[in-house]
Coordinates of C-alpha atoms and ligand atoms in Angstrom, one line a residue:
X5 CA 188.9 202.7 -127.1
X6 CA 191.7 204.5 -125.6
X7 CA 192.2 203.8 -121.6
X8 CA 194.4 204.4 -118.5
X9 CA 195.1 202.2 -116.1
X10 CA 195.8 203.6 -112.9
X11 CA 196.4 202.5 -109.2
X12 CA 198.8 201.9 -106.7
X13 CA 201.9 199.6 -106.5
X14 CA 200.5 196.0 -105.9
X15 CA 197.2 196.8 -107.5
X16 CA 197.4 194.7 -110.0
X17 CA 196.7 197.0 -113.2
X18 CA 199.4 195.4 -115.2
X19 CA 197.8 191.9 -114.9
X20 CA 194.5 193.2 -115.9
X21 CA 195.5 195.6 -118.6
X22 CA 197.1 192.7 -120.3
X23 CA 194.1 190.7 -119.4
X24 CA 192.1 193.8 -120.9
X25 CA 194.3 193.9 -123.8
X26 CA 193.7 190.3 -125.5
X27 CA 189.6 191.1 -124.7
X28 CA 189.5 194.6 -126.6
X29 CA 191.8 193.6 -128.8
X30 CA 193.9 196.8 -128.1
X31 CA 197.6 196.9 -127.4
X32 CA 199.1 197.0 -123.6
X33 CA 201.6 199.9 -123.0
X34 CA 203.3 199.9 -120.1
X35 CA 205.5 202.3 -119.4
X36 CA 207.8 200.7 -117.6
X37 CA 208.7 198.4 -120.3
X38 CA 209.1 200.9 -123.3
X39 CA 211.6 202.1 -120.8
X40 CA 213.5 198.8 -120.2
X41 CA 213.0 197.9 -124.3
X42 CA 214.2 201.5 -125.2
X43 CA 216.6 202.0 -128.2
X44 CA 220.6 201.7 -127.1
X45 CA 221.1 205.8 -127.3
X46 CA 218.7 206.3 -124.4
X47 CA 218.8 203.7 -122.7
X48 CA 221.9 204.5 -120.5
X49 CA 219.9 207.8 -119.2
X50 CA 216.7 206.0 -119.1
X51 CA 218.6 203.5 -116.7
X52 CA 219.8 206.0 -114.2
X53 CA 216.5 207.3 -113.1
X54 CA 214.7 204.2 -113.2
X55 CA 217.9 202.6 -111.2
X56 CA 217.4 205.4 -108.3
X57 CA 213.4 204.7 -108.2
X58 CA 213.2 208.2 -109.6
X59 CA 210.6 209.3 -112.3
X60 CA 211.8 209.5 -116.0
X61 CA 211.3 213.5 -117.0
X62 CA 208.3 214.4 -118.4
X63 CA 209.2 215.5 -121.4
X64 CA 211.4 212.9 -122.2
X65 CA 208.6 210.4 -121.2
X66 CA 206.2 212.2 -123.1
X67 CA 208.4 211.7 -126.5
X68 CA 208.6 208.0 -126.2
X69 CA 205.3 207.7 -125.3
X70 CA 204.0 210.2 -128.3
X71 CA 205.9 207.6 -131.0
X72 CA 204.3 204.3 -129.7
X73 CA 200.6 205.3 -129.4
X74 CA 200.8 206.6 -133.3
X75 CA 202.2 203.6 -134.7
X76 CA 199.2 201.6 -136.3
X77 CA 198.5 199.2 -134.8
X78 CA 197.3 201.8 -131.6
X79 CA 194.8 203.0 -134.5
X80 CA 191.8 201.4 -132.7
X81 CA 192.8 202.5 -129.3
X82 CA 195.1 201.4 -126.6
X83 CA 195.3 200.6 -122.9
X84 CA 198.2 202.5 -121.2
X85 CA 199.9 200.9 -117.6
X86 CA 202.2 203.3 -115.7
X87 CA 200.8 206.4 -117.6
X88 CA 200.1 209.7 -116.5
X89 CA 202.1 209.7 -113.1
X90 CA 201.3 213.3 -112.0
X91 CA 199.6 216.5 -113.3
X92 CA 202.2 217.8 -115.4
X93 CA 202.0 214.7 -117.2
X94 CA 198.4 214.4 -117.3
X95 CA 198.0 218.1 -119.0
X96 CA 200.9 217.3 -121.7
X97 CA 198.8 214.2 -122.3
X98 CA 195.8 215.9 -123.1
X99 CA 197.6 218.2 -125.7
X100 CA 198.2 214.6 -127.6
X101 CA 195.1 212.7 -127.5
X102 CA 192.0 212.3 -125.9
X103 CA 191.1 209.4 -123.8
X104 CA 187.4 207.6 -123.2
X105 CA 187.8 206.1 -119.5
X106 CA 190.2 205.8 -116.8
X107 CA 189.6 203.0 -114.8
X108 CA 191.1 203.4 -111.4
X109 CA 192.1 199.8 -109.1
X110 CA 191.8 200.7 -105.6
X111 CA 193.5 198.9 -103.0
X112 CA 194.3 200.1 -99.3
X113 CA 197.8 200.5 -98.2
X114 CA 198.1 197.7 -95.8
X115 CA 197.1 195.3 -98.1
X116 CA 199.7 196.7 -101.3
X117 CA 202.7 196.3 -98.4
X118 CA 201.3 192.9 -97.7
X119 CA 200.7 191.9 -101.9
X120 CA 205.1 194.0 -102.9
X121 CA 206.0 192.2 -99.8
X122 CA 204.8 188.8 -101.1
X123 CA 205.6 189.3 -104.2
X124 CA 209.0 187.1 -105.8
X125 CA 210.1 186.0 -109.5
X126 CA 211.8 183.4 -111.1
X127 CA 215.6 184.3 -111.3
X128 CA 215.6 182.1 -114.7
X129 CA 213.0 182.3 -116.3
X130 CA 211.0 185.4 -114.9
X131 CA 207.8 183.8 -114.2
X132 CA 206.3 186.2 -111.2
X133 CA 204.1 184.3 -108.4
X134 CA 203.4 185.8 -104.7
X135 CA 204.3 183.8 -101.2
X136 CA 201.4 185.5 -99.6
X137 CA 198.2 185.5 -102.3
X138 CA 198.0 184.4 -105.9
X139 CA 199.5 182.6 -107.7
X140 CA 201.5 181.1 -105.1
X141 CA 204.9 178.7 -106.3
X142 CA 204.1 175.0 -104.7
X143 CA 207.0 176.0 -102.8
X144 CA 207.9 179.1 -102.1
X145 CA 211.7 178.7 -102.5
X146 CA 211.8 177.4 -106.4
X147 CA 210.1 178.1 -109.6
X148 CA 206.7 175.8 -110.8
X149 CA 208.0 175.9 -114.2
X150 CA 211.9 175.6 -114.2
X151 CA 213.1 175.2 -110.9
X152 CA 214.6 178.4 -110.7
X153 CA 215.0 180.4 -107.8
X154 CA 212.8 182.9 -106.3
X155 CA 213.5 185.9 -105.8
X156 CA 212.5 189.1 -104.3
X157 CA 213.2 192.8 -106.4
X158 CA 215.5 194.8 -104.6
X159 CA 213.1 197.7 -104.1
X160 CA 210.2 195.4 -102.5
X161 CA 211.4 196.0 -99.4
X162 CA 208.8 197.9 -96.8
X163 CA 210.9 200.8 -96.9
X164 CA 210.7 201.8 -100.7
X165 CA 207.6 200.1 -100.7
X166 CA 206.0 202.9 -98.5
X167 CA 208.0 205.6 -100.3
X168 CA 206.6 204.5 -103.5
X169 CA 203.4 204.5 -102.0
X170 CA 203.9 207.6 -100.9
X171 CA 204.8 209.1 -104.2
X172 CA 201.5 207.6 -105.3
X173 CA 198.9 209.2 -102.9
X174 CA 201.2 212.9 -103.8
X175 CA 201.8 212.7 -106.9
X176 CA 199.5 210.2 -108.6
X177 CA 195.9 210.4 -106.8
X178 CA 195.4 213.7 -107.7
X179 CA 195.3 212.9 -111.4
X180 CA 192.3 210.9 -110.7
X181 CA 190.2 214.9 -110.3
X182 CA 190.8 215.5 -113.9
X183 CA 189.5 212.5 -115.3
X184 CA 186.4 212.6 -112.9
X185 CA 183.7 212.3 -115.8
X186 CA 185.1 209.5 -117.2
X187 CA 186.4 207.7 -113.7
X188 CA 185.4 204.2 -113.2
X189 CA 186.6 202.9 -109.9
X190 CA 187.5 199.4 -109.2
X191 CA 188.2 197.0 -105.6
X192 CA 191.1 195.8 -106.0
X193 CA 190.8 193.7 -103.2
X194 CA 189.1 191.0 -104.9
X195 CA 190.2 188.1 -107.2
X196 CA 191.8 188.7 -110.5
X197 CA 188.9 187.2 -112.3
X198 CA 186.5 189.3 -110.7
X199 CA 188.1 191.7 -111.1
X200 CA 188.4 191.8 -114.6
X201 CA 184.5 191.3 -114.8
X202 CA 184.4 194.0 -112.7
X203 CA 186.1 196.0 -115.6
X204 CA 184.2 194.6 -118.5
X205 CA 180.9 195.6 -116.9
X206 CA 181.7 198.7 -116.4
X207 CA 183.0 199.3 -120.1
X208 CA 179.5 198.3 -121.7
Ligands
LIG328 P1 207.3 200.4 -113.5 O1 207.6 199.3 -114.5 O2 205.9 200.9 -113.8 O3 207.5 200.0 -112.1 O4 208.3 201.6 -113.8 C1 209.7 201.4 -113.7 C2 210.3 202.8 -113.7 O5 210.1 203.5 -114.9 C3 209.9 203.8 -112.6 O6 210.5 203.5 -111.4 C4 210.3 205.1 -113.2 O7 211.6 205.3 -113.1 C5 210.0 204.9 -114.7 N1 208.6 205.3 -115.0 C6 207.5 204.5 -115.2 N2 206.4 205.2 -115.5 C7 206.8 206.5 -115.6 C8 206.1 207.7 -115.9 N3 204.8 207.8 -116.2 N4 206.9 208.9 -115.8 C9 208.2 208.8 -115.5 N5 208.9 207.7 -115.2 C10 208.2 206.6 -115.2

């Protein structure tokens, strides 16, 4: 089964696309992270863009992306975080592979500010948690598992938070038109374990 995963900032379609990925059995690609694991020759340009909150060129994106989903362990599907971003992307896609569902996470705007807003990590060790829903640290200074610090990323402020969002409902949303026959939506505004039952439902 090959899927998409896609939904605003805060959404939480990375948590449930891994969740998703140890029930299906399927690998989890997230874009962002082939990015940030990319080999040392691209890495420096990959960095620049992703530094200045600005989108990694299609074509370029499309390359790394084309040589993970044909390795073989993607041979029974995959579930893809981060990926198509806008309709340029979205048509190149199609020219590589076909996909069975899309499963889009809604969430309103005021509550993604509130979720990026909340949302901290362990300086140390990297463990995520968020002040304002869950999972919350016991104290919201100091990591659960190593004491670390928590801190917040430097482009969770409500600034970039609404230009990200922004970038989103323009460039993302309308992405969701093409896939329309095979769109499932999703709340987003519910708990993660509903949530993914929410998902699993709608995939039988
Ligand atoms: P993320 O981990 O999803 O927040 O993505 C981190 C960064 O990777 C983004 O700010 C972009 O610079 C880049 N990026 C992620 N997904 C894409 C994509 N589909 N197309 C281009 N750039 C992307």
């Amino acid at each position: 089964m090959k899927l998409l995963f896609i939904g605003p900032q805060g959404s939480g379609k990375g948590t449930q696309a891994a969740i998703m990925s140890k029930q299906l059995n399927i690998p989890h690609i997230s874009i962002g992270d082939l990015f940030r694991n990319a080999e040392e020759e691209l890495k420096e340009e990959l960095d620049e863009y992703m530094e200045q909150g600005k989108l990694v060129p299609d074509e370029l994106t499309l390359k790394i992306l084309k040589k993970r989903i044909f390795q073989p362990d993607c041979k029974r599907g995959f579930i893809l975080d981060g990926f198509p971003r806008n309709l340029n992307q979205a048509s190149l896609f199609k020219t590589i592979t076909d996909i069975d569902k899309v499963i889009e996470i809604t969430l309103s705007d005021q509550e993604a500010i509130k979720r990026l807003s909340g949302r901290v990590s362990c300086e140390k060790c990297n463990e995520s948690y968020n002040i304002f829903t869950e999972p919350k640290p016991k104290n919201p200074l100091h990591c659960d598992l190593c004491g670390g610090k928590l801190v917040r990323r430097t482009d969770d402020n409500e600034r970039a938070i609404k230009k990200r969002l922004e970038i989103y409902h323009n460039e993302t949303e309308p992405i969701l038109k093409e896939y329309q026959d095979i769109l499932i939506k999703i709340n987003g505004e519910q708990n993660i374990d509903k949530i993914t039952k929410d998902i699993l439902n709608s995939l039988k």
